Short mmCIF file of N, CA and C in Angstrom, two decimals:
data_model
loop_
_atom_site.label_atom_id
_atom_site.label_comp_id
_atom_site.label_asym_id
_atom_site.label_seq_id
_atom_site.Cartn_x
_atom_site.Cartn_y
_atom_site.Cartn_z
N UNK A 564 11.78 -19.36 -16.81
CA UNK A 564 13.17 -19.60 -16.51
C UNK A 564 13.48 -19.04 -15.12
N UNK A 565 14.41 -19.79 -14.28
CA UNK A 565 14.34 -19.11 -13.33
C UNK A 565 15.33 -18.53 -13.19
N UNK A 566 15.67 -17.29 -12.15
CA UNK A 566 16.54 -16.31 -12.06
C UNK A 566 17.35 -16.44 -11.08
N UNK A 567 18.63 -16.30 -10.80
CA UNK A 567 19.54 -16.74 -10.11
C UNK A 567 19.69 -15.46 -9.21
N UNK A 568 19.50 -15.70 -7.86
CA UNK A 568 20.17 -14.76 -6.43
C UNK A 568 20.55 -13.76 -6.85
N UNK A 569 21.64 -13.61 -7.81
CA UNK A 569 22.46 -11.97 -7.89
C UNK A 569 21.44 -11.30 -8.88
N UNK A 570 20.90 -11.70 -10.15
CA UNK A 570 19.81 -11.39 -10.33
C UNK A 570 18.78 -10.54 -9.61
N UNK A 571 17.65 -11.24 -8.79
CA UNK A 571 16.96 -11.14 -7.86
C UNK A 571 17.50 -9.87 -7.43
N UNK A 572 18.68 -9.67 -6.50
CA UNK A 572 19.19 -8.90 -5.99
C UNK A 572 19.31 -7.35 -6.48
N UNK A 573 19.66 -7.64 -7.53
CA UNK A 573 19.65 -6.74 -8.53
C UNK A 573 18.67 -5.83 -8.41
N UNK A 574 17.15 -6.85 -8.90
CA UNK A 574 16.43 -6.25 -9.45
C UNK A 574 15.44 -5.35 -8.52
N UNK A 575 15.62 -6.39 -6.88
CA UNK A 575 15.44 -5.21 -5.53
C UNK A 575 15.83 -3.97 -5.49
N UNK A 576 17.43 -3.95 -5.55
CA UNK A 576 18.45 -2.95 -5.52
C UNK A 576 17.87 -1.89 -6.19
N UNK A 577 17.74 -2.27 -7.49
CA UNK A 577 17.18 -1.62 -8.88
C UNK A 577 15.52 -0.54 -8.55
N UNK A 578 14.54 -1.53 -8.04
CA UNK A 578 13.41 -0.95 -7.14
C UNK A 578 13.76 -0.17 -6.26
N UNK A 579 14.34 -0.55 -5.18
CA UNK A 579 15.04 0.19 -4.27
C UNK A 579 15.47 1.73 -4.76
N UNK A 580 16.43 1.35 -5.70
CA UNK A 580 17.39 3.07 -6.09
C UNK A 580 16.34 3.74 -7.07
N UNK A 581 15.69 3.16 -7.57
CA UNK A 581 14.29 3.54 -8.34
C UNK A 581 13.08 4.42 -8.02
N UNK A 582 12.77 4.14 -6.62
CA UNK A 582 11.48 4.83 -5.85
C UNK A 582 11.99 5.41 -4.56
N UNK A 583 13.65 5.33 -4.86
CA UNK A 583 14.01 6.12 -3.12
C UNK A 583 13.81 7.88 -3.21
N UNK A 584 13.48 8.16 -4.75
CA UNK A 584 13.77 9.65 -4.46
C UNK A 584 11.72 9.92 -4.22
N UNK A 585 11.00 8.94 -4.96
CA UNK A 585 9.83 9.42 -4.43
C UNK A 585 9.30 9.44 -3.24
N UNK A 586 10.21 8.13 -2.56
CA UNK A 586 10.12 7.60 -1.46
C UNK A 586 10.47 9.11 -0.35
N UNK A 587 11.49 10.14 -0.82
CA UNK A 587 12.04 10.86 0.26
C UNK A 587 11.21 12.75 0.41
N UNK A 588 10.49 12.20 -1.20
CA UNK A 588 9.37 13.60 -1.49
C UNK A 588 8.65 13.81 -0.79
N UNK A 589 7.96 11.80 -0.34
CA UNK A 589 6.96 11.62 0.16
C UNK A 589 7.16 12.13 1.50
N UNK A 590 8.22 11.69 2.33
CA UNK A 590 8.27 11.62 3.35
C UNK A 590 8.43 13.33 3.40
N UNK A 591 8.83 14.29 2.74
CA UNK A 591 8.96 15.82 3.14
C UNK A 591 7.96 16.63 3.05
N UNK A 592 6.88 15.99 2.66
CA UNK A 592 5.51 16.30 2.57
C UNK A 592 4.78 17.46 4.21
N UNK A 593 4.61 18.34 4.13
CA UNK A 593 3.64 18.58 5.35
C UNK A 593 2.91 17.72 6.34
N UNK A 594 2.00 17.31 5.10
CA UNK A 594 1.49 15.79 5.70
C UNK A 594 1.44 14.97 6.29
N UNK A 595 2.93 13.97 5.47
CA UNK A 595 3.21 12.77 6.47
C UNK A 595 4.37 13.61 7.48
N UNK A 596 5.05 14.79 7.30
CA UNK A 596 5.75 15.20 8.69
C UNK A 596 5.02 15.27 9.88
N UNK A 597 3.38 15.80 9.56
CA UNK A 597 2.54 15.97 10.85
C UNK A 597 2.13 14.51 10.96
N UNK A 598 2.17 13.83 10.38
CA UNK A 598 1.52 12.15 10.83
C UNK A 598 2.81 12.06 11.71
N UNK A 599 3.82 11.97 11.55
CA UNK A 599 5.09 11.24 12.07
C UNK A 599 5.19 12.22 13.45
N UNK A 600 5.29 13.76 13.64
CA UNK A 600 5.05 14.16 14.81
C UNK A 600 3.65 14.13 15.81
N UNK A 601 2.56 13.22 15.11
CA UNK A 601 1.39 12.99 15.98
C UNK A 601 0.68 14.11 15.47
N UNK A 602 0.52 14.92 14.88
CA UNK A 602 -0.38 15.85 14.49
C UNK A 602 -1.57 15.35 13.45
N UNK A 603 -2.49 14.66 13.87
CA UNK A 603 -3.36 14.79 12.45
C UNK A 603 -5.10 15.01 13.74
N UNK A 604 -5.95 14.47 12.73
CA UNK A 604 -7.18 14.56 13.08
C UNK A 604 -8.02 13.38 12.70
N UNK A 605 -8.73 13.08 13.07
CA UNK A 605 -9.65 11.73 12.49
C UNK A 605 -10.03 11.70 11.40
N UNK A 606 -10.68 13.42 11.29
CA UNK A 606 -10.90 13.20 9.41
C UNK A 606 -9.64 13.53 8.39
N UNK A 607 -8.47 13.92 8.74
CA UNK A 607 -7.57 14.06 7.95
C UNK A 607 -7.12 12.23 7.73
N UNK A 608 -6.95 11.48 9.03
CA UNK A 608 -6.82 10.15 9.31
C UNK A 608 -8.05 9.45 7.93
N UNK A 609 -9.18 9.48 8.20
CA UNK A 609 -9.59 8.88 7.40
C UNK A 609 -9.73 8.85 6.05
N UNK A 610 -9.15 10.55 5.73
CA UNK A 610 -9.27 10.55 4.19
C UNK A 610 -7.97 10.42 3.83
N UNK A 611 -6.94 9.82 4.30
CA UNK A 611 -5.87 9.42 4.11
C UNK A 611 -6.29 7.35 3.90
N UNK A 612 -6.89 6.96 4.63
CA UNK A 612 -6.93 5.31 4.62
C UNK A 612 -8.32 5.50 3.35
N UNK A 613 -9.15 6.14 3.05
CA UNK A 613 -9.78 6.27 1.75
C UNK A 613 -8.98 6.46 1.14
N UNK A 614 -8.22 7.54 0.75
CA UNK A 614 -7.28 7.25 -0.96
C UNK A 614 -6.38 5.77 -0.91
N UNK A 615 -5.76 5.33 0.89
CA UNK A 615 -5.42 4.30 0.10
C UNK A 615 -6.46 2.88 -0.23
N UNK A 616 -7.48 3.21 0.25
CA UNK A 616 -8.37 2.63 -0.42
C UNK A 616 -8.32 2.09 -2.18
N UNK A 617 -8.63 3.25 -2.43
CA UNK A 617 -8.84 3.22 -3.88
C UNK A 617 -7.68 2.83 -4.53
N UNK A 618 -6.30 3.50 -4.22
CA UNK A 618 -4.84 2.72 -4.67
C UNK A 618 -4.95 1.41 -4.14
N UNK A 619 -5.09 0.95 -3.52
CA UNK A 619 -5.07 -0.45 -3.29
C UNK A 619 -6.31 -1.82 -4.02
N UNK A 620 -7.59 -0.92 -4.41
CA UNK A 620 -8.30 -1.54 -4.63
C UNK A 620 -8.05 -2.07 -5.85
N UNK A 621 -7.40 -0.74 -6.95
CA UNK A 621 -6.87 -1.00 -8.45
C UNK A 621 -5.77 -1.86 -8.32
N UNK A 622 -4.94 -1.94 -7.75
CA UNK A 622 -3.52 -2.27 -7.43
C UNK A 622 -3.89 -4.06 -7.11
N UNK A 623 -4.47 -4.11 -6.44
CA UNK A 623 -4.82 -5.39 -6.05
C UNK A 623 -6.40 -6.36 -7.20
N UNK A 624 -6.85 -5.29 -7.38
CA UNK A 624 -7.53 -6.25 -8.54
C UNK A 624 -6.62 -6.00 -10.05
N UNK A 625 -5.42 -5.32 -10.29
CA UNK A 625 -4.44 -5.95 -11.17
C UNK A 625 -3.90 -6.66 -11.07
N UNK A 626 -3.38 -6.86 -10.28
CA UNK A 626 -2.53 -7.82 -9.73
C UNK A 626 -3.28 -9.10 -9.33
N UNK A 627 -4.53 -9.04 -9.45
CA UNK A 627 -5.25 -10.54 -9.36
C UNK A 627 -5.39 -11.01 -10.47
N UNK A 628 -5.82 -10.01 -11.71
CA UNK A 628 -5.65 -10.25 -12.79
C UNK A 628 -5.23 -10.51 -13.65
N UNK A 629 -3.55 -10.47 -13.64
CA UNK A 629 -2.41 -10.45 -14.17
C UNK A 629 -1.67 -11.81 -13.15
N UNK A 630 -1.98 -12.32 -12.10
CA UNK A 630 -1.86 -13.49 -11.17
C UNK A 630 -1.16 -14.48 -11.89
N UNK A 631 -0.94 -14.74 -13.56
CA UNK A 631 -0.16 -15.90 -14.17
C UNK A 631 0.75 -15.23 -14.81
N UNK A 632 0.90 -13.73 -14.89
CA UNK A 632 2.65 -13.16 -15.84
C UNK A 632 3.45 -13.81 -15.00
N UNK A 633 4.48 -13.92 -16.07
CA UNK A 633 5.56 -14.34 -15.41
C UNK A 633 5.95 -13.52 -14.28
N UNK A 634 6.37 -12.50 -14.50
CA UNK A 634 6.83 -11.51 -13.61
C UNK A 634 5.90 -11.40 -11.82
N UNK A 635 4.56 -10.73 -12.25
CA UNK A 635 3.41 -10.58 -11.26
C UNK A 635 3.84 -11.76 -10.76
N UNK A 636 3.46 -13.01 -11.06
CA UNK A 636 3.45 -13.95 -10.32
C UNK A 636 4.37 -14.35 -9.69
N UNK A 637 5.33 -14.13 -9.59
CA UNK A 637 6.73 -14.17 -8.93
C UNK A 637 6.81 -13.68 -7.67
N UNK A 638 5.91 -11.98 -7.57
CA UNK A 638 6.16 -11.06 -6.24
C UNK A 638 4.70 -11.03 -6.39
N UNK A 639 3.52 -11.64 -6.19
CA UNK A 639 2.23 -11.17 -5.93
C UNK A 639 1.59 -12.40 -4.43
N UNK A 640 1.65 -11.67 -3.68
CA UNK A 640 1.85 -12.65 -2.48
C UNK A 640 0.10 -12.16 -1.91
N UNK A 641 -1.06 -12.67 -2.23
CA UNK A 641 -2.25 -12.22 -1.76
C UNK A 641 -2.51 -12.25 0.08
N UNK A 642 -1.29 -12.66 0.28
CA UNK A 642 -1.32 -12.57 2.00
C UNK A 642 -1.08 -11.09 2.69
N UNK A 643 -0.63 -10.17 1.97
CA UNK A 643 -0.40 -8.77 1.90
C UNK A 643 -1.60 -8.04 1.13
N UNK A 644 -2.72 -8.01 0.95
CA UNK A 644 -4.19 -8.02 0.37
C UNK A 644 -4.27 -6.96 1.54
N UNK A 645 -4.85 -5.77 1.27
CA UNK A 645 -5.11 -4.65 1.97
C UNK A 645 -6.88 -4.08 1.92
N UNK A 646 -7.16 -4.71 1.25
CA UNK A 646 -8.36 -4.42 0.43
C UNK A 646 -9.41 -4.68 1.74
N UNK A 647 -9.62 -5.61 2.43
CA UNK A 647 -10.61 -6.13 3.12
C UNK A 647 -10.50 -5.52 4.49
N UNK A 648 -8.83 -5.39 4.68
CA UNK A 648 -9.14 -4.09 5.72
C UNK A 648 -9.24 -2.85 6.04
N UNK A 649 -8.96 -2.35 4.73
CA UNK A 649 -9.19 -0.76 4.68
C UNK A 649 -10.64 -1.06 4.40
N UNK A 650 -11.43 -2.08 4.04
CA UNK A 650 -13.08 -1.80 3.90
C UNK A 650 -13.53 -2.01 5.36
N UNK A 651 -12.48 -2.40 6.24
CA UNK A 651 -13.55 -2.48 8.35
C UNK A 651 -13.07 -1.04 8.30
N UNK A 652 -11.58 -0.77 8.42
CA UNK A 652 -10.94 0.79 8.47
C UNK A 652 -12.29 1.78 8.35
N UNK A 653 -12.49 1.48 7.15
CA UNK A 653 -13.37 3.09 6.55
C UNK A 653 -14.95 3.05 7.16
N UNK A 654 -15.60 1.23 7.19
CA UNK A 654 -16.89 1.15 8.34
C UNK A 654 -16.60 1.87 9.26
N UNK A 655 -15.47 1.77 10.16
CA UNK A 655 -15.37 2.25 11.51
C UNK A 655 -15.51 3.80 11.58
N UNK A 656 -14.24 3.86 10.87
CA UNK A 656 -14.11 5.68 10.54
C UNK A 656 -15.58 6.17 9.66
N UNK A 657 -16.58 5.48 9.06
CA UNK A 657 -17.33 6.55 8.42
C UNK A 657 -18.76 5.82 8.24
N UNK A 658 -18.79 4.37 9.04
CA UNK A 658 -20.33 3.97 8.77
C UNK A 658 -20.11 3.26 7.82
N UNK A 659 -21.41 2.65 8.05
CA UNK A 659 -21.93 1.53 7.22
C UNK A 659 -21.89 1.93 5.78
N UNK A 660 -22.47 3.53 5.54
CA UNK A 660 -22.34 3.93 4.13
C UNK A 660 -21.54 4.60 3.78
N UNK A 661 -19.94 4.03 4.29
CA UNK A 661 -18.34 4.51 3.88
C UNK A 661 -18.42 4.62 2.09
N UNK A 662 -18.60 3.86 1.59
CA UNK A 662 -18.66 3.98 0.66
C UNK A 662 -18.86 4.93 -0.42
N UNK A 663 -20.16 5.85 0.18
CA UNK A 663 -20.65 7.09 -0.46
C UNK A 663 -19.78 8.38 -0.24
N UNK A 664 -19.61 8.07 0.65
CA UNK A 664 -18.18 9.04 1.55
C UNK A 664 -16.96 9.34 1.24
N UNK A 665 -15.97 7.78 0.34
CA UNK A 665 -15.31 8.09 0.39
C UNK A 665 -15.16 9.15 -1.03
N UNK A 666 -14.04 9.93 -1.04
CA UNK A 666 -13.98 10.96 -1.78
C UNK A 666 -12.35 10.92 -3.04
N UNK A 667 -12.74 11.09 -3.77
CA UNK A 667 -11.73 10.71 -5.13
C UNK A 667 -10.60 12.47 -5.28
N UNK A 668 -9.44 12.35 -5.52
CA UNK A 668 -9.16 13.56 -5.96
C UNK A 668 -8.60 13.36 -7.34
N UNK A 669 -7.63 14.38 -8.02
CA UNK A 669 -6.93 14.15 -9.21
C UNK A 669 -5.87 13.44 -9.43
N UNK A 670 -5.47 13.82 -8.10
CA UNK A 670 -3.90 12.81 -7.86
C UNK A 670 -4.18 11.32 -7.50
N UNK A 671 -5.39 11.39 -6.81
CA UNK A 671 -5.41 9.88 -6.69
C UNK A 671 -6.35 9.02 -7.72
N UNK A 672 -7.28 10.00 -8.53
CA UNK A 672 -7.65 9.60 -10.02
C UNK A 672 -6.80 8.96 -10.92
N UNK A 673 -5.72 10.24 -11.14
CA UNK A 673 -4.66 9.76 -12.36
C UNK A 673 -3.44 8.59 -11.23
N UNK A 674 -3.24 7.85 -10.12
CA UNK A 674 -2.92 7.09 -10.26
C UNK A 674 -3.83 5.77 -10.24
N UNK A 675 -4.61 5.68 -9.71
CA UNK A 675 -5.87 4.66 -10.09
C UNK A 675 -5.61 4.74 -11.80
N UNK A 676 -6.14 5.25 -12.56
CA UNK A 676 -5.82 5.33 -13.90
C UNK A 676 -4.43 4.96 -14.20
N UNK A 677 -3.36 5.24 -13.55
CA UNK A 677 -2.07 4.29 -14.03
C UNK A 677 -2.33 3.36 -14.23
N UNK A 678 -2.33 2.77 -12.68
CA UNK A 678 -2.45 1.42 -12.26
C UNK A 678 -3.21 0.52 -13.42
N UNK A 679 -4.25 1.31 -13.67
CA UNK A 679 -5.40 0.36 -14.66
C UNK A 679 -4.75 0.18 -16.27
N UNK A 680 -4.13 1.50 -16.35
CA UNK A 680 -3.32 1.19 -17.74
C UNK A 680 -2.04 0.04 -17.74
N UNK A 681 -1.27 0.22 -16.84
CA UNK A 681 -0.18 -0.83 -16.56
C UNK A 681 -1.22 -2.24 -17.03
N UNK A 682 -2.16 -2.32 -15.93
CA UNK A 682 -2.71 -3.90 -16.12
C UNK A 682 -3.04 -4.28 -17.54
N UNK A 683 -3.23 -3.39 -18.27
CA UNK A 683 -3.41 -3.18 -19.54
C UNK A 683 -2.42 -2.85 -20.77
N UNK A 684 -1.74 -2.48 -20.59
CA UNK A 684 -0.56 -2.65 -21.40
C UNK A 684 1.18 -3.05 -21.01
N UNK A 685 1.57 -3.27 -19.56
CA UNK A 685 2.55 -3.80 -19.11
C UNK A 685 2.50 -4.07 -17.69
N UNK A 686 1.49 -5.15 -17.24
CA UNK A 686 1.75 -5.61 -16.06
C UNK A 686 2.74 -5.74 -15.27
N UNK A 687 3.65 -5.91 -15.86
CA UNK A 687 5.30 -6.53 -15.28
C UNK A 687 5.56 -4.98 -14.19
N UNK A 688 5.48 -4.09 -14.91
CA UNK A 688 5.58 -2.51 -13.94
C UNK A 688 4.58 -2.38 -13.09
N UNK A 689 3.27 -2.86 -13.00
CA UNK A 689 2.64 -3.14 -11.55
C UNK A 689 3.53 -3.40 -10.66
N UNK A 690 4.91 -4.33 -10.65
CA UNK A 690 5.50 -4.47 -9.47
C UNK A 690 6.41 -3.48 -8.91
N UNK A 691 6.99 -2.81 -9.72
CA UNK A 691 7.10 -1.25 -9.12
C UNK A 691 6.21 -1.17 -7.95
N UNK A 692 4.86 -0.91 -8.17
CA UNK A 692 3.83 -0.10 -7.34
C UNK A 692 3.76 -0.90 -6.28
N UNK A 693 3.20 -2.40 -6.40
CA UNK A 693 3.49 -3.40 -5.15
C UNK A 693 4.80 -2.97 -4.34
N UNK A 694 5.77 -3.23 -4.68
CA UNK A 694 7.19 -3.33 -3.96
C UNK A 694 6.68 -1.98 -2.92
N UNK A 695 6.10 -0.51 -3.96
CA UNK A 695 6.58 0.69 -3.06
C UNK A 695 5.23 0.55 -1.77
N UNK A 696 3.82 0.43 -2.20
CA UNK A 696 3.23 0.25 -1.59
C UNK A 696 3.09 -0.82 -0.39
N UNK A 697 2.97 -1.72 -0.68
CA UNK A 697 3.13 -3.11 0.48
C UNK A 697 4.71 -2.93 1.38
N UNK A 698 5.34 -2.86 0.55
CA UNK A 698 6.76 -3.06 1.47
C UNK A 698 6.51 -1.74 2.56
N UNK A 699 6.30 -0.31 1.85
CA UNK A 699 6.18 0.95 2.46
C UNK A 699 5.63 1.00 3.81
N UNK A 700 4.32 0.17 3.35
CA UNK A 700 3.27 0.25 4.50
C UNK A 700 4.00 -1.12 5.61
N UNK A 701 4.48 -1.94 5.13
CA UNK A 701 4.60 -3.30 6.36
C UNK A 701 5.59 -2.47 7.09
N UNK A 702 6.83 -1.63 6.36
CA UNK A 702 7.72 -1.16 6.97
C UNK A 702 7.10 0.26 7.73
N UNK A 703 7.40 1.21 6.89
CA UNK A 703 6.93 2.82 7.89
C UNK A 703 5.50 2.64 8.32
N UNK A 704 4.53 1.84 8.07
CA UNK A 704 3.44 1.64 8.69
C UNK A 704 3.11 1.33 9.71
N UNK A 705 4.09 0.76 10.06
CA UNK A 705 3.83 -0.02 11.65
C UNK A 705 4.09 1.25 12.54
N UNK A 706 4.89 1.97 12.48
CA UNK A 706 5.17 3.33 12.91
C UNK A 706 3.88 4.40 12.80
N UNK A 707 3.20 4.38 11.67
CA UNK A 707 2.16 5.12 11.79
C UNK A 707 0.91 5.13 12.37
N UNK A 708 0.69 3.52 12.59
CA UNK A 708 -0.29 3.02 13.35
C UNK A 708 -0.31 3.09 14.98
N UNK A 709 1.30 3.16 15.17
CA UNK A 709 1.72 3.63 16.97
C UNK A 709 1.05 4.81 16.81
N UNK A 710 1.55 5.83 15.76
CA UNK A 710 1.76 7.30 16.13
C UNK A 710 -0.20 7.53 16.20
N UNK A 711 -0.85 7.08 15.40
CA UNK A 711 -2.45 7.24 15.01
C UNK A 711 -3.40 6.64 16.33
N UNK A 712 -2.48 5.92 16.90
CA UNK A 712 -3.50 4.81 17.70
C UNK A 712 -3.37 6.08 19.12
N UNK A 713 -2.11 6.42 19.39
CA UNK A 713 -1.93 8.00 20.32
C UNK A 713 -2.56 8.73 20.52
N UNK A 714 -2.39 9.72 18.99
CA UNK A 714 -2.68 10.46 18.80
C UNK A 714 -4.36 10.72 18.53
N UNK A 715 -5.09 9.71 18.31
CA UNK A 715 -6.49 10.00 17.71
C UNK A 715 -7.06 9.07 19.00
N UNK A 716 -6.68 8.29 19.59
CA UNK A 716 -7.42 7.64 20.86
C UNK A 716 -7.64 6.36 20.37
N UNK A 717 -7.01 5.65 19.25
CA UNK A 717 -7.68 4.62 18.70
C UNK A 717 -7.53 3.53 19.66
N UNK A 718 -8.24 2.69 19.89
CA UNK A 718 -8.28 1.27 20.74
C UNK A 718 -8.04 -0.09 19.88
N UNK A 719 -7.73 -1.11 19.98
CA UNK A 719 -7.60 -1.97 19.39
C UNK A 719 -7.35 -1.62 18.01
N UNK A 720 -7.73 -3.04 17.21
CA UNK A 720 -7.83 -2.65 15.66
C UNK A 720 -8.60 -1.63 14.79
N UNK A 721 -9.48 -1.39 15.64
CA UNK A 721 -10.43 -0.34 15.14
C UNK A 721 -10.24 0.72 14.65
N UNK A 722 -9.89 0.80 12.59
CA UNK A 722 -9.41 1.82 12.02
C UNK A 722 -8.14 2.00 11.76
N UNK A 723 -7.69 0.80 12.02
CA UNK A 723 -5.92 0.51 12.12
C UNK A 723 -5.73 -0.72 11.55
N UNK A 724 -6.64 -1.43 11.04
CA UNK A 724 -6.24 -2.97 10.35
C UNK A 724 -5.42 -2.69 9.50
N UNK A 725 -5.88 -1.70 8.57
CA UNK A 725 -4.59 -1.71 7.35
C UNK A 725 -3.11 -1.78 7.54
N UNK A 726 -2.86 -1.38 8.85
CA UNK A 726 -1.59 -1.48 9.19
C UNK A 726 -1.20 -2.55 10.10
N UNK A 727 -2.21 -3.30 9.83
CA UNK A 727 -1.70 -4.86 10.78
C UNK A 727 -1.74 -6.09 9.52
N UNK A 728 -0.41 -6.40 9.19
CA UNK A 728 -0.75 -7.77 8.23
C UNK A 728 -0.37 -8.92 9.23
N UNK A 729 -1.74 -9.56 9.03
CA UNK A 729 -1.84 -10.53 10.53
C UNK A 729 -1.11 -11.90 9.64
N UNK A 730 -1.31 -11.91 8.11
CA UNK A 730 -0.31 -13.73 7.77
C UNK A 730 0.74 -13.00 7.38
N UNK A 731 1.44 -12.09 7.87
CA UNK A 731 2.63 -12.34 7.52
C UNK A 731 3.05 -12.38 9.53
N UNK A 732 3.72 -13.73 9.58
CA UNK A 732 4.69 -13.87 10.69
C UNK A 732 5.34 -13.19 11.25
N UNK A 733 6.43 -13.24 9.94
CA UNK A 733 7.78 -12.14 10.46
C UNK A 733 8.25 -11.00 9.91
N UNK A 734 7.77 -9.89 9.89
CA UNK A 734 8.08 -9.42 8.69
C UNK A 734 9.08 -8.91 8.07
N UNK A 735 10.64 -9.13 8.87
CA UNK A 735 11.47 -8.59 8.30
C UNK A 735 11.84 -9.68 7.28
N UNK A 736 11.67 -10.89 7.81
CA UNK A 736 11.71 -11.67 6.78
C UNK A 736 11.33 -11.84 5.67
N UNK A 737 9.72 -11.33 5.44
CA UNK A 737 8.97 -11.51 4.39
C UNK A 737 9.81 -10.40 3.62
N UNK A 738 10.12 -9.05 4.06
CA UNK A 738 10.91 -8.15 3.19
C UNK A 738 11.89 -8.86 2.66
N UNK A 739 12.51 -9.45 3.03
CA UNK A 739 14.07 -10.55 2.43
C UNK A 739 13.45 -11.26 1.11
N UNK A 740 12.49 -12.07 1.28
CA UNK A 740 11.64 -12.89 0.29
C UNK A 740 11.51 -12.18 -0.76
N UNK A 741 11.16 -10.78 -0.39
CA UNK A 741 10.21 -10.27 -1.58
C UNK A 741 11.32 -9.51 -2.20
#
């Protein structure tokens, strides 16, 4: 059935007022304060694009999986697919055998383990995680990739794809869409 504009609206709004307080934790973090004033290091840099590695890898093979709910399928736009460039990202930053490298913690265990339970017992709340992740990154990302490309000497794409979504056009637009 389809859902009418104020609806829709709603249910942004709803996301929106939903993840703004994690949204403002995040941002008071040590962490991302030193990302945002240019303070990091290459390996703090890269074990930051490894965890979102792994959040993205679960996140996006649920969401491939779940590709016909009603819901998922509504906001699952595979043109926002992060997966293939955080795998050049982490070559660059760590070699050919990134893989062995990258490194798992608890916090980013037990949300990988969300993620996998959602796909498993209520997909429809995967889009929570999409909305905060994808929107997060198209939006404050583009900002972080100035501040990283500065601050660490980066040249071109190299180690910075994740923060370039090359099919999306426009992206304030695509935020409107979604």
């Amino acid at each position: 059935e389809a859902v009418s504009g104020e609806e829709d609206q709603s249910f942004s709004k709803r996301l929106r007022s939903e993840t703004s307080q994690a949204h403002r934790i995040v941002e008071s973090t040590n962490f991302v304060k030193g990302i945002l004033r240019g303070v990091m290091d290459l390996e703090s840099f890269g074990n930051m694009q490894a965890g979102m590695y792994l959040v993205y890898d679960a996140l996006e093979t649920e969401l491939e999986r779940h590709a016909d709910h009603p819901l998922v399928s509504r906001l699952h736009f595979p043109e926002l697919s992060r997966r293939a460039a955080l795998e050049e990202d982490l070559r660059f930053l760590y070699g050919d055998d990134w893989q062995s490298k990258v490194q798992s913690t608890p916090a980013r265990e037990a949300y990988v383990e969300r993620i996998h339970e959602l796909g498993d017992t209520d997909p429809g709340l995967l889009i929570a995680h999409s909305y905060t992740r994808y929107l997060g990154d198209l939006s404050g990302g583009q900002a972080i990739a100035k501040i990283a490309s500065r601050s660490l000497g980066l040249e071109g794409q190299d180690g910075l794809r994740f923060f370039s979504f090359d099919e999306i056009e426009d992206g304030k637009a695509f935020k409107n869409e979604y």
